[in-house]
Amino acid sequence: MALAAHALHAGWPDGPEVLRGVDLTVAPGEVVALLGENGAGKSTLMHALAGLLAPRAGGVVLDGRPLADLPAADRARRIGFLPQEVHPEFAFTAAETVALGARVAGHGGWLDGPDAPAVRAAVERALAATDALHLADRPLGELSGGERRRVLVASVLAQEPRHLLLDEPGAMLDLPHRVALHRRFRALADAGLGVLFVGHDPTLAARFADRLVLLHEGRVLVDGPPAEVLRPRWLDAVLDDAYLLTDGPDGLPVVVPRR
Amino acid sequence: MRKPTPRATVGLAALLCLAAVFVAPFVGSEPVAPLRAWSDLLTLPRAAWSPDAAILGLRLPRILLALLSGAGLAVAGAVMQSLLRNPLASPYTLGAATAASLGAFAGVVLGAGAVARPGPALVLAVLDVVLVLAVARRSRRPDGLVLAGVTLNFAFGAGVLLLRHLARPTDLAAMERWLLGSLEAVDAGPSLALLPWLAVGFTLLARRVGDLDQLAFHPALAEARGVAADAVRREGLLAAGLLTAAVVAQAGPIGFVGLLVPHVVRPGTGLRHAWLLPGCALAGGGFLVLADAVARSLDWFGRTSDLPVGVVTALLGGPAFLALLLRRSS
Ligand SMILES: Nc1ncnc2c1ncn2[C@@H]1O[C@H](COP(=O)(O)OP(=O)(O)OP(=O)(O)O)[C@@H](O)[C@H]1O
Ligand SMILES: [Mg+2]
């Protein structure tokens, strides 16, 4: 069943309205990429879809029910959310970080660390999924930017949710890891998950997402298959004159920076 | 060196605590023969006690009060640090201890008994935490929390000075020592007065240990993982304020225990509060028992002192706090 925003209006407490009537559906089995300029409202939309920001009008619906009606614990078992920025203040190791996510899926309780029998396998599986198993015992604060990002993505995967909401999961990842991560999204969707990720790379998104959604000034500009969305008609609004559009050797559109 | 496990860390803290409780009665200006003292204490009526037993009987209530106070302050500090995600937070640095002093002092001036004294202390401690959070949020600076705490500490400290000026001379004598943080107790009364408050505070926190783990990691992630972040933060800070107020009302504003003990325990237990909080309670209790034993027995220039324990913790804690600050900024 799907996660969907209907005519959603939302903003931050005491702030102006950021989202001004957003419609967006992510169905199981789908990978959807959310693109748009800085400040377009992508992260705001992710927070609203994750149930962390109450709609001012319209609503968010999960499996046909208003998200707000769902007990927080149920919501957490179904939706995994990775914020754009996560700065840990204390010395969590990578494995401890992932164990916090695994706990949501029922692997281990309050007393259990990442080495507990009930937790260990889940933690290792998630870390391996983002090629971060070798980082397990390192403090999160001492990892490189991309390494830390991979551990955080793993911690959300460890929640074993039905829907993934990932705000710039590939930021700071090198190309092989970014590609591996997006292949993983595809595989997860094939296994029945709904995946929505925010990115700033339309070329990459076109290769791994079923649909691209362009968010512009708090509204959905266009929502469709990559070949239909990556057209000057839509891209001009978001990318201005900063790009050239061409076809890649794989037949899919390629957006390159323009000098 | 292998990282110690949480289990080993809490075990070690328990051993420290036990050792402190068994050693402390026999430390002090007067030597005491342990066997004689215990056997008299346990078998004879009070009138027939040897001098050894009499001294032990005087020291035990104090040790019990130290144990409970140290546990309360250390747990309060650990919870404040986790919920505010600030390693410099503590009952002392946030001003809650001074606020509670003012409340308890006012309670004494108004004639409140030992069990009720935490009432006004709690009101002001919670008011302090609420104000610190509000000011920190509005200041929008990373160090806003500690700055707001220091500022309010001054403000409530000024209130204490004022009350001291206005108090009756009879109240004043007792309050002077208490304000330095003192564990003087002639019987189990203060400890018994402290117990119900500690029980409520610890129970509130015990229900939330899992949520504290998630919140200490990241508030938004915690919320996405089903933690009712606002409610847990409110409840946790209320519990921390309650522990602070209860301890301060009996033993005065003993500084630095709540700040430093979590820093010693956390590397061993990690941020799993089901281990961290018991570890802090044991280590904090044991530490304060030892600190008080030192305070009782130090010989200051020929004057065997009976120094208020707050002076000892401050002497140890000041430099340690400085070290923490420097490590944090590097
Ligand atoms: N935590 C917050 N509190 C208050 N306002 C916020 C917060 N996060 C974002 N905003 C505001 O909401 C608006 C939309 O920001 P948002 O973070 O959703 O943009 P975005 O599309 O994710 O941009 P980016 O590509 O830079 O991540 C901006 O005007 C921003 O100032
Ligand atoms: Mg964003």
PDB file of N, CA, C and O in Angstrom, chain A residues 47 52 72-73 75-76 79 81 83 85-90 92-93 96-97 100-101 103-104 110-114 140 152 155-156 159, chain B residues 3 81-82 85-87 206-211 213-214 216-218 220-221 223-227 266 269-275 328:
ATOM      1  N   HIS A  47       9.952  15.495   5.836  1.00  0.00           N
ATOM      2  CA  HIS A  47       9.536  15.525   7.246  1.00  0.00           C
ATOM      3  C   HIS A  47       8.029  15.301   7.373  1.00  0.00           C
ATOM      4  O   HIS A  47       7.563  14.591   8.263  1.00  0.00           O
ATOM      5  N   LEU A  52       6.655  13.885  10.869  1.00  0.00           N
ATOM      6  CA  LEU A  52       7.322  14.733  11.861  1.00  0.00           C
ATOM      7  C   LEU A  52       6.854  16.179  11.782  1.00  0.00           C
ATOM      8  O   LEU A  52       7.213  16.998  12.619  1.00  0.00           O
ATOM      9  N   ALA A  72       2.609   6.199  16.931  1.00  0.00           N
ATOM     10  CA  ALA A  72       3.978   6.504  16.497  1.00  0.00           C
ATOM     11  C   ALA A  72       4.806   5.242  16.308  1.00  0.00           C
ATOM     12  O   ALA A  72       5.622   5.159  15.390  1.00  0.00           O
ATOM     13  N   ALA A  73       4.597   4.249  17.168  1.00  0.00           N
ATOM     14  CA  ALA A  73       5.410   3.039  17.067  1.00  0.00           C
ATOM     15  C   ALA A  73       5.101   2.277  15.770  1.00  0.00           C
ATOM     16  O   ALA A  73       6.003   1.764  15.114  1.00  0.00           O
ATOM     17  N   ARG A  75       3.925   3.639  13.003  1.00  0.00           N
ATOM     18  CA  ARG A  75       4.459   4.456  11.913  1.00  0.00           C
ATOM     19  C   ARG A  75       5.952   4.172  11.740  1.00  0.00           C
ATOM     20  O   ARG A  75       6.448   4.029  10.624  1.00  0.00           O
ATOM     21  N   ALA A  76       6.667   4.077  12.873  1.00  0.00           N
ATOM     22  CA  ALA A  76       8.113   3.873  12.812  1.00  0.00           C
ATOM     23  C   ALA A  76       8.464   2.513  12.211  1.00  0.00           C
ATOM     24  O   ALA A  76       9.498   2.366  11.576  1.00  0.00           O
ATOM     25  N   ILE A  79       7.712   3.224   8.244  1.00  0.00           N
ATOM     26  CA  ILE A  79       8.428   4.258   7.509  1.00  0.00           C
ATOM     27  C   ILE A  79       9.807   4.467   8.116  1.00  0.00           C
ATOM     28  O   ILE A  79       9.943   4.748   9.298  1.00  0.00           O
ATOM     29  N   PHE A  81      13.057   6.897   7.964  1.00  0.00           N
ATOM     30  CA  PHE A  81      13.356   8.253   7.501  1.00  0.00           C
ATOM     31  C   PHE A  81      14.803   8.598   7.833  1.00  0.00           C
ATOM     32  O   PHE A  81      15.241   8.453   8.977  1.00  0.00           O
ATOM     33  N   PRO A  83      17.109  11.882   7.896  1.00  0.00           N
ATOM     34  CA  PRO A  83      17.197  13.341   7.700  1.00  0.00           C
ATOM     35  C   PRO A  83      18.421  13.712   6.868  1.00  0.00           C
ATOM     36  O   PRO A  83      19.370  12.929   6.754  1.00  0.00           O
ATOM     37  N   GLU A  85      20.666  16.016   7.480  1.00  0.00           N
ATOM     38  CA  GLU A  85      21.871  16.168   8.289  1.00  0.00           C
ATOM     39  C   GLU A  85      21.681  15.528   9.647  1.00  0.00           C
ATOM     40  O   GLU A  85      20.693  15.768  10.325  1.00  0.00           O
ATOM     41  N   VAL A  86      22.639  14.717  10.043  1.00  0.00           N
ATOM     42  CA  VAL A  86      22.609  14.088  11.358  1.00  0.00           C
ATOM     43  C   VAL A  86      23.975  14.283  11.997  1.00  0.00           C
ATOM     44  O   VAL A  86      24.967  13.789  11.493  1.00  0.00           O
ATOM     45  N   HIS A  87      23.985  15.064  13.066  1.00  0.00           N
ATOM     46  CA  HIS A  87      25.253  15.281  13.773  1.00  0.00           C
ATOM     47  C   HIS A  87      25.183  14.644  15.145  1.00  0.00           C
ATOM     48  O   HIS A  87      24.582  15.197  16.047  1.00  0.00           O
ATOM     49  N   PRO A  88      25.781  13.486  15.307  1.00  0.00           N
ATOM     50  CA  PRO A  88      25.765  12.874  16.644  1.00  0.00           C
ATOM     51  C   PRO A  88      26.645  13.683  17.592  1.00  0.00           C
ATOM     52  O   PRO A  88      27.712  14.154  17.205  1.00  0.00           O
ATOM     53  N   GLU A  89      26.168  13.834  18.819  1.00  0.00           N
ATOM     54  CA  GLU A  89      26.891  14.637  19.803  1.00  0.00           C
ATOM     55  C   GLU A  89      27.784  13.735  20.665  1.00  0.00           C
ATOM     56  O   GLU A  89      28.809  14.157  21.144  1.00  0.00           O
ATOM     57  N   PHE A  90      27.375  12.469  20.792  1.00  0.00           N
ATOM     58  CA  PHE A  90      28.110  11.560  21.666  1.00  0.00           C
ATOM     59  C   PHE A  90      28.827  10.506  20.833  1.00  0.00           C
ATOM     60  O   PHE A  90      28.570  10.365  19.642  1.00  0.00           O
ATOM     61  N   PHE A  92      28.890   7.447  19.639  1.00  0.00           N
ATOM     62  CA  PHE A  92      28.287   6.190  19.201  1.00  0.00           C
ATOM     63  C   PHE A  92      29.210   5.532  18.188  1.00  0.00           C
ATOM     64  O   PHE A  92      29.712   6.214  17.296  1.00  0.00           O
ATOM     65  N   THR A  93      29.377   4.220  18.285  1.00  0.00           N
ATOM     66  CA  THR A  93      30.080   3.535  17.211  1.00  0.00           C
ATOM     67  C   THR A  93      29.101   3.283  16.065  1.00  0.00           C
ATOM     68  O   THR A  93      27.883   3.419  16.235  1.00  0.00           O
ATOM     69  N   GLU A  96      26.678   0.580  17.036  1.00  0.00           N
ATOM     70  CA  GLU A  96      25.665   1.064  17.990  1.00  0.00           C
ATOM     71  C   GLU A  96      24.613   1.907  17.276  1.00  0.00           C
ATOM     72  O   GLU A  96      23.421   1.840  17.586  1.00  0.00           O
ATOM     73  N   THR A  97      25.084   2.701  16.323  1.00  0.00           N
ATOM     74  CA  THR A  97      24.167   3.530  15.542  1.00  0.00           C
ATOM     75  C   THR A  97      23.142   2.665  14.818  1.00  0.00           C
ATOM     76  O   THR A  97      21.937   2.937  14.856  1.00  0.00           O
ATOM     77  N   LEU A 100      20.471   0.970  16.980  1.00  0.00           N
ATOM     78  CA  LEU A 100      19.319   1.807  17.337  1.00  0.00           C
ATOM     79  C   LEU A 100      18.203   1.667  16.309  1.00  0.00           C
ATOM     80  O   LEU A 100      17.019   1.693  16.642  1.00  0.00           O
ATOM     81  N   GLY A 101      18.594   1.523  15.037  1.00  0.00           N
ATOM     82  CA  GLY A 101      17.593   1.309  14.001  1.00  0.00           C
ATOM     83  C   GLY A 101      17.009  -0.094  14.075  1.00  0.00           C
ATOM     84  O   GLY A 101      15.802  -0.287  13.970  1.00  0.00           O
ATOM     85  N   ARG A 103      16.572  -1.911  16.535  1.00  0.00           N
ATOM     86  CA  ARG A 103      15.665  -2.054  17.670  1.00  0.00           C
ATOM     87  C   ARG A 103      14.217  -1.803  17.248  1.00  0.00           C
ATOM     88  O   ARG A 103      13.287  -2.421  17.768  1.00  0.00           O
ATOM     89  N   VAL A 104      14.042  -0.871  16.286  1.00  0.00           N
ATOM     90  CA  VAL A 104      12.693  -0.563  15.809  1.00  0.00           C
ATOM     91  C   VAL A 104      12.061  -1.794  15.161  1.00  0.00           C
ATOM     92  O   VAL A 104      10.856  -2.033  15.279  1.00  0.00           O
ATOM     93  N   TRP A 110      16.293  -2.774  25.255  1.00  0.00           N
ATOM     94  CA  TRP A 110      17.054  -1.662  25.842  1.00  0.00           C
ATOM     95  C   TRP A 110      18.431  -2.055  26.326  1.00  0.00           C
ATOM     96  O   TRP A 110      19.355  -1.262  26.291  1.00  0.00           O
ATOM     97  N   LEU A 111      18.549  -3.294  26.802  1.00  0.00           N
ATOM     98  CA  LEU A 111      19.818  -3.690  27.395  1.00  0.00           C
ATOM     99  C   LEU A 111      20.815  -4.126  26.330  1.00  0.00           C
ATOM    100  O   LEU A 111      22.004  -4.177  26.570  1.00  0.00           O
ATOM    101  N   ASP A 112      20.298  -4.456  25.141  1.00  0.00           N
ATOM    102  CA  ASP A 112      21.136  -5.123  24.150  1.00  0.00           C
ATOM    103  C   ASP A 112      21.965  -4.155  23.322  1.00  0.00           C
ATOM    104  O   ASP A 112      21.449  -3.184  22.778  1.00  0.00           O
ATOM    105  N   GLY A 113      23.235  -4.466  23.216  1.00  0.00           N
ATOM    106  CA  GLY A 113      24.126  -3.728  22.335  1.00  0.00           C
ATOM    107  C   GLY A 113      24.210  -4.434  20.998  1.00  0.00           C
ATOM    108  O   GLY A 113      23.529  -5.440  20.771  1.00  0.00           O
ATOM    109  N   PRO A 114      25.037  -3.907  20.097  1.00  0.00           N
ATOM    110  CA  PRO A 114      25.135  -4.489  18.763  1.00  0.00           C
ATOM    111  C   PRO A 114      25.688  -5.909  18.765  1.00  0.00           C
ATOM    112  O   PRO A 114      25.515  -6.632  17.792  1.00  0.00           O
ATOM    113  N   LEU A 140      31.312   7.075  15.243  1.00  0.00           N
ATOM    114  CA  LEU A 140      30.706   7.763  14.108  1.00  0.00           C
ATOM    115  C   LEU A 140      31.395   9.101  13.828  1.00  0.00           C
ATOM    116  O   LEU A 140      31.611   9.476  12.673  1.00  0.00           O
ATOM    117  N   LEU A 152      24.718   5.814   8.418  1.00  0.00           N
ATOM    118  CA  LEU A 152      23.385   6.338   8.761  1.00  0.00           C
ATOM    119  C   LEU A 152      22.318   5.721   7.866  1.00  0.00           C
ATOM    120  O   LEU A 152      21.225   5.377   8.326  1.00  0.00           O
ATOM    121  N   SER A 155      21.601   2.449   9.196  1.00  0.00           N
ATOM    122  CA  SER A 155      20.786   2.447  10.420  1.00  0.00           C
ATOM    123  C   SER A 155      19.301   2.545  10.091  1.00  0.00           C
ATOM    124  O   SER A 155      18.454   2.040  10.822  1.00  0.00           O
ATOM    125  N   VAL A 156      18.982   3.206   8.970  1.00  0.00           N
ATOM    126  CA  VAL A 156      17.572   3.302   8.566  1.00  0.00           C
ATOM    127  C   VAL A 156      17.126   1.998   7.893  1.00  0.00           C
ATOM    128  O   VAL A 156      16.019   1.513   8.126  1.00  0.00           O
ATOM    129  N   GLN A 159      15.920  -0.648  10.225  1.00  0.00           N
ATOM    130  CA  GLN A 159      14.551  -0.578  10.748  1.00  0.00           C
ATOM    131  C   GLN A 159      13.611  -1.513   9.987  1.00  0.00           C
ATOM    132  O   GLN A 159      12.489  -1.740  10.409  1.00  0.00           O
TER     133      GLN A 159
ATOM    134  N   LYS B   3      37.671  -2.369  24.763  1.00  0.00           N
ATOM    135  CA  LYS B   3      36.673  -1.505  25.398  1.00  0.00           C
ATOM    136  C   LYS B   3      35.917  -2.303  26.457  1.00  0.00           C
ATOM    137  O   LYS B   3      35.527  -3.437  26.207  1.00  0.00           O
ATOM    138  N   GLN B  81      22.375  15.662  30.188  1.00  0.00           N
ATOM    139  CA  GLN B  81      23.336  15.649  29.082  1.00  0.00           C
ATOM    140  C   GLN B  81      22.761  14.930  27.860  1.00  0.00           C
ATOM    141  O   GLN B  81      22.904  15.390  26.730  1.00  0.00           O
ATOM    142  N   SER B  82      22.079  13.824  28.089  1.00  0.00           N
ATOM    143  CA  SER B  82      21.532  13.067  26.963  1.00  0.00           C
ATOM    144  C   SER B  82      20.397  13.825  26.281  1.00  0.00           C
ATOM    145  O   SER B  82      20.357  13.926  25.061  1.00  0.00           O
ATOM    146  N   ARG B  85      21.627  16.879  24.675  1.00  0.00           N
ATOM    147  CA  ARG B  85      22.748  16.542  23.798  1.00  0.00           C
ATOM    148  C   ARG B  85      23.885  17.526  24.010  1.00  0.00           C
ATOM    149  O   ARG B  85      24.470  18.043  23.071  1.00  0.00           O
ATOM    150  N   ASN B  86      24.160  17.760  25.284  1.00  0.00           N
ATOM    151  CA  ASN B  86      25.220  18.684  25.629  1.00  0.00           C
ATOM    152  C   ASN B  86      26.011  18.120  26.801  1.00  0.00           C
ATOM    153  O   ASN B  86      25.496  17.988  27.895  1.00  0.00           O
ATOM    154  N   PRO B  87      27.284  17.772  26.565  1.00  0.00           N
ATOM    155  CA  PRO B  87      28.086  17.134  27.606  1.00  0.00           C
ATOM    156  C   PRO B  87      28.382  18.061  28.781  1.00  0.00           C
ATOM    157  O   PRO B  87      28.905  17.615  29.787  1.00  0.00           O
ATOM    158  N   ALA B 206      13.114   5.180  34.428  1.00  0.00           N
ATOM    159  CA  ALA B 206      13.222   3.762  34.060  1.00  0.00           C
ATOM    160  C   ALA B 206      12.270   3.427  32.920  1.00  0.00           C
ATOM    161  O   ALA B 206      12.569   2.610  32.050  1.00  0.00           O
ATOM    162  N   ARG B 207      11.112   4.093  32.905  1.00  0.00           N
ATOM    163  CA  ARG B 207      10.140   3.809  31.856  1.00  0.00           C
ATOM    164  C   ARG B 207      10.610   4.313  30.502  1.00  0.00           C
ATOM    165  O   ARG B 207      10.051   3.956  29.461  1.00  0.00           O
ATOM    166  N   ARG B 208      11.618   5.176  30.491  1.00  0.00           N
ATOM    167  CA  ARG B 208      12.000   5.856  29.261  1.00  0.00           C
ATOM    168  C   ARG B 208      13.404   5.546  28.782  1.00  0.00           C
ATOM    169  O   ARG B 208      13.903   6.245  27.899  1.00  0.00           O
ATOM    170  N   VAL B 209      14.054   4.539  29.354  1.00  0.00           N
ATOM    171  CA  VAL B 209      15.467   4.343  29.004  1.00  0.00           C
ATOM    172  C   VAL B 209      15.674   4.146  27.499  1.00  0.00           C
ATOM    173  O   VAL B 209      16.612   4.685  26.924  1.00  0.00           O
ATOM    174  N   GLY B 210      14.775   3.394  26.871  1.00  0.00           N
ATOM    175  CA  GLY B 210      14.937   3.156  25.435  1.00  0.00           C
ATOM    176  C   GLY B 210      14.780   4.443  24.636  1.00  0.00           C
ATOM    177  O   GLY B 210      15.528   4.705  23.689  1.00  0.00           O
ATOM    178  N   ASP B 211      13.814   5.252  25.026  1.00  0.00           N
ATOM    179  CA  ASP B 211      13.597   6.521  24.336  1.00  0.00           C
ATOM    180  C   ASP B 211      14.792   7.451  24.522  1.00  0.00           C
ATOM    181  O   ASP B 211      15.170   8.198  23.608  1.00  0.00           O
ATOM    182  N   ASP B 213      17.865   6.575  24.777  1.00  0.00           N
ATOM    183  CA  ASP B 213      18.914   6.130  23.843  1.00  0.00           C
ATOM    184  C   ASP B 213      18.748   6.829  22.494  1.00  0.00           C
ATOM    185  O   ASP B 213      19.690   7.386  21.927  1.00  0.00           O
ATOM    186  N   GLN B 214      17.514   6.765  21.979  1.00  0.00           N
ATOM    187  CA  GLN B 214      17.252   7.320  20.639  1.00  0.00           C
ATOM    188  C   GLN B 214      17.415   8.846  20.640  1.00  0.00           C
ATOM    189  O   GLN B 214      17.989   9.412  19.717  1.00  0.00           O
ATOM    190  N   ALA B 216      19.223  10.713  22.605  1.00  0.00           N
ATOM    191  CA  ALA B 216      20.612  11.122  22.753  1.00  0.00           C
ATOM    192  C   ALA B 216      21.326  11.044  21.408  1.00  0.00           C
ATOM    193  O   ALA B 216      22.241  11.814  21.132  1.00  0.00           O
ATOM    194  N   PHE B 217      20.875  10.137  20.562  1.00  0.00           N
ATOM    195  CA  PHE B 217      21.517  10.022  19.249  1.00  0.00           C
ATOM    196  C   PHE B 217      21.102  11.172  18.330  1.00  0.00           C
ATOM    197  O   PHE B 217      21.941  11.903  17.809  1.00  0.00           O
ATOM    198  N   HIS B 218      19.801  11.342  18.139  1.00  0.00           N
ATOM    199  CA  HIS B 218      19.349  12.417  17.261  1.00  0.00           C
ATOM    200  C   HIS B 218      17.842  12.628  17.427  1.00  0.00           C
ATOM    201  O   HIS B 218      17.069  11.691  17.214  1.00  0.00           O
ATOM    202  N   ALA B 220      15.397  14.195  15.692  1.00  0.00           N
ATOM    203  CA  ALA B 220      14.475  13.961  14.575  1.00  0.00           C
ATOM    204  C   ALA B 220      14.403  12.475  14.230  1.00  0.00           C
ATOM    205  O   ALA B 220      13.328  11.933  13.961  1.00  0.00           O
ATOM    206  N   LEU B 221      15.580  11.819  14.252  1.00  0.00           N
ATOM    207  CA  LEU B 221      15.580  10.381  13.993  1.00  0.00           C
ATOM    208  C   LEU B 221      14.781   9.645  15.060  1.00  0.00           C
ATOM    209  O   LEU B 221      14.031   8.714  14.761  1.00  0.00           O
ATOM    210  N   GLU B 223      12.296  10.738  16.767  1.00  0.00           N
ATOM    211  CA  GLU B 223      10.875  10.950  16.537  1.00  0.00           C
ATOM    212  C   GLU B 223      10.392  10.071  15.397  1.00  0.00           C
ATOM    213  O   GLU B 223       9.325   9.465  15.469  1.00  0.00           O
ATOM    214  N   ALA B 224      11.199   9.992  14.334  1.00  0.00           N
ATOM    215  CA  ALA B 224      10.832   9.125  13.220  1.00  0.00           C
ATOM    216  C   ALA B 224      10.782   7.669  13.658  1.00  0.00           C
ATOM    217  O   ALA B 224      10.109   6.857  13.044  1.00  0.00           O
ATOM    218  N   ARG B 225      11.510   7.343  14.717  1.00  0.00           N
ATOM    219  CA  ARG B 225      11.515   5.967  15.219  1.00  0.00           C
ATOM    220  C   ARG B 225      10.473   5.753  16.300  1.00  0.00           C
ATOM    221  O   ARG B 225      10.549   4.794  17.065  1.00  0.00           O
ATOM    222  N   GLY B 226       9.518   6.660  16.371  1.00  0.00           N
ATOM    223  CA  GLY B 226       8.369   6.422  17.230  1.00  0.00           C
ATOM    224  C   GLY B 226       8.482   6.985  18.631  1.00  0.00           C
ATOM    225  O   GLY B 226       7.614   6.751  19.463  1.00  0.00           O
ATOM    226  N   VAL B 227       9.556   7.741  18.901  1.00  0.00           N
ATOM    227  CA  VAL B 227       9.697   8.328  20.237  1.00  0.00           C
ATOM    228  C   VAL B 227       8.892   9.627  20.297  1.00  0.00           C
ATOM    229  O   VAL B 227       9.013  10.477  19.414  1.00  0.00           O
ATOM    230  N   ARG B 266      30.186   6.929  30.995  1.00  0.00           N
ATOM    231  CA  ARG B 266      29.704   6.781  29.621  1.00  0.00           C
ATOM    232  C   ARG B 266      30.652   6.033  28.696  1.00  0.00           C
ATOM    233  O   ARG B 266      30.196   5.211  27.884  1.00  0.00           O
ATOM    234  N   THR B 269      29.837   2.340  29.394  1.00  0.00           N
ATOM    235  CA  THR B 269      28.502   1.792  29.121  1.00  0.00           C
ATOM    236  C   THR B 269      28.003   2.163  27.738  1.00  0.00           C
ATOM    237  O   THR B 269      27.087   1.530  27.218  1.00  0.00           O
ATOM    238  N   GLY B 270      28.568   3.195  27.132  1.00  0.00           N
ATOM    239  CA  GLY B 270      27.975   3.734  25.919  1.00  0.00           C
ATOM    240  C   GLY B 270      26.700   4.473  26.280  1.00  0.00           C
ATOM    241  O   GLY B 270      26.448   4.757  27.454  1.00  0.00           O
ATOM    242  N   LEU B 271      25.883   4.754  25.264  1.00  0.00           N
ATOM    243  CA  LEU B 271      24.688   5.568  25.483  1.00  0.00           C
ATOM    244  C   LEU B 271      23.444   4.726  25.676  1.00  0.00           C
ATOM    245  O   LEU B 271      22.352   5.170  25.394  1.00  0.00           O
ATOM    246  N   ARG B 272      23.615   3.492  26.113  1.00  0.00           N
ATOM    247  CA  ARG B 272      22.440   2.699  26.450  1.00  0.00           C
ATOM    248  C   ARG B 272      22.065   3.003  27.882  1.00  0.00           C
ATOM    249  O   ARG B 272      22.768   2.616  28.815  1.00  0.00           O
ATOM    250  N   HIS B 273      20.961   3.727  28.039  1.00  0.00           N
ATOM    251  CA  HIS B 273      20.649   4.273  29.358  1.00  0.00           C
ATOM    252  C   HIS B 273      20.273   3.207  30.368  1.00  0.00           C
ATOM    253  O   HIS B 273      20.364   3.448  31.564  1.00  0.00           O
ATOM    254  N   ALA B 274      19.829   2.033  29.892  1.00  0.00           N
ATOM    255  CA  ALA B 274      19.537   0.943  30.821  1.00  0.00           C
ATOM    256  C   ALA B 274      20.812   0.530  31.568  1.00  0.00           C
ATOM    257  O   ALA B 274      20.749  -0.048  32.646  1.00  0.00           O
ATOM    258  N   TRP B 275      21.969   0.815  30.997  1.00  0.00           N
ATOM    259  CA  TRP B 275      23.247   0.578  31.692  1.00  0.00           C
ATOM    260  C   TRP B 275      23.799   1.882  32.247  1.00  0.00           C
ATOM    261  O   TRP B 275      24.328   1.928  33.348  1.00  0.00           O
ATOM    262  N   ARG B 328      36.719  19.569  24.731  1.00  0.00           N
ATOM    263  CA  ARG B 328      35.583  19.748  23.857  1.00  0.00           C
ATOM    264  C   ARG B 328      35.862  20.749  22.747  1.00  0.00           C
ATOM    265  O   ARG B 328      35.446  20.583  21.620  1.00  0.00           O
TER     266      ARG B 328
END
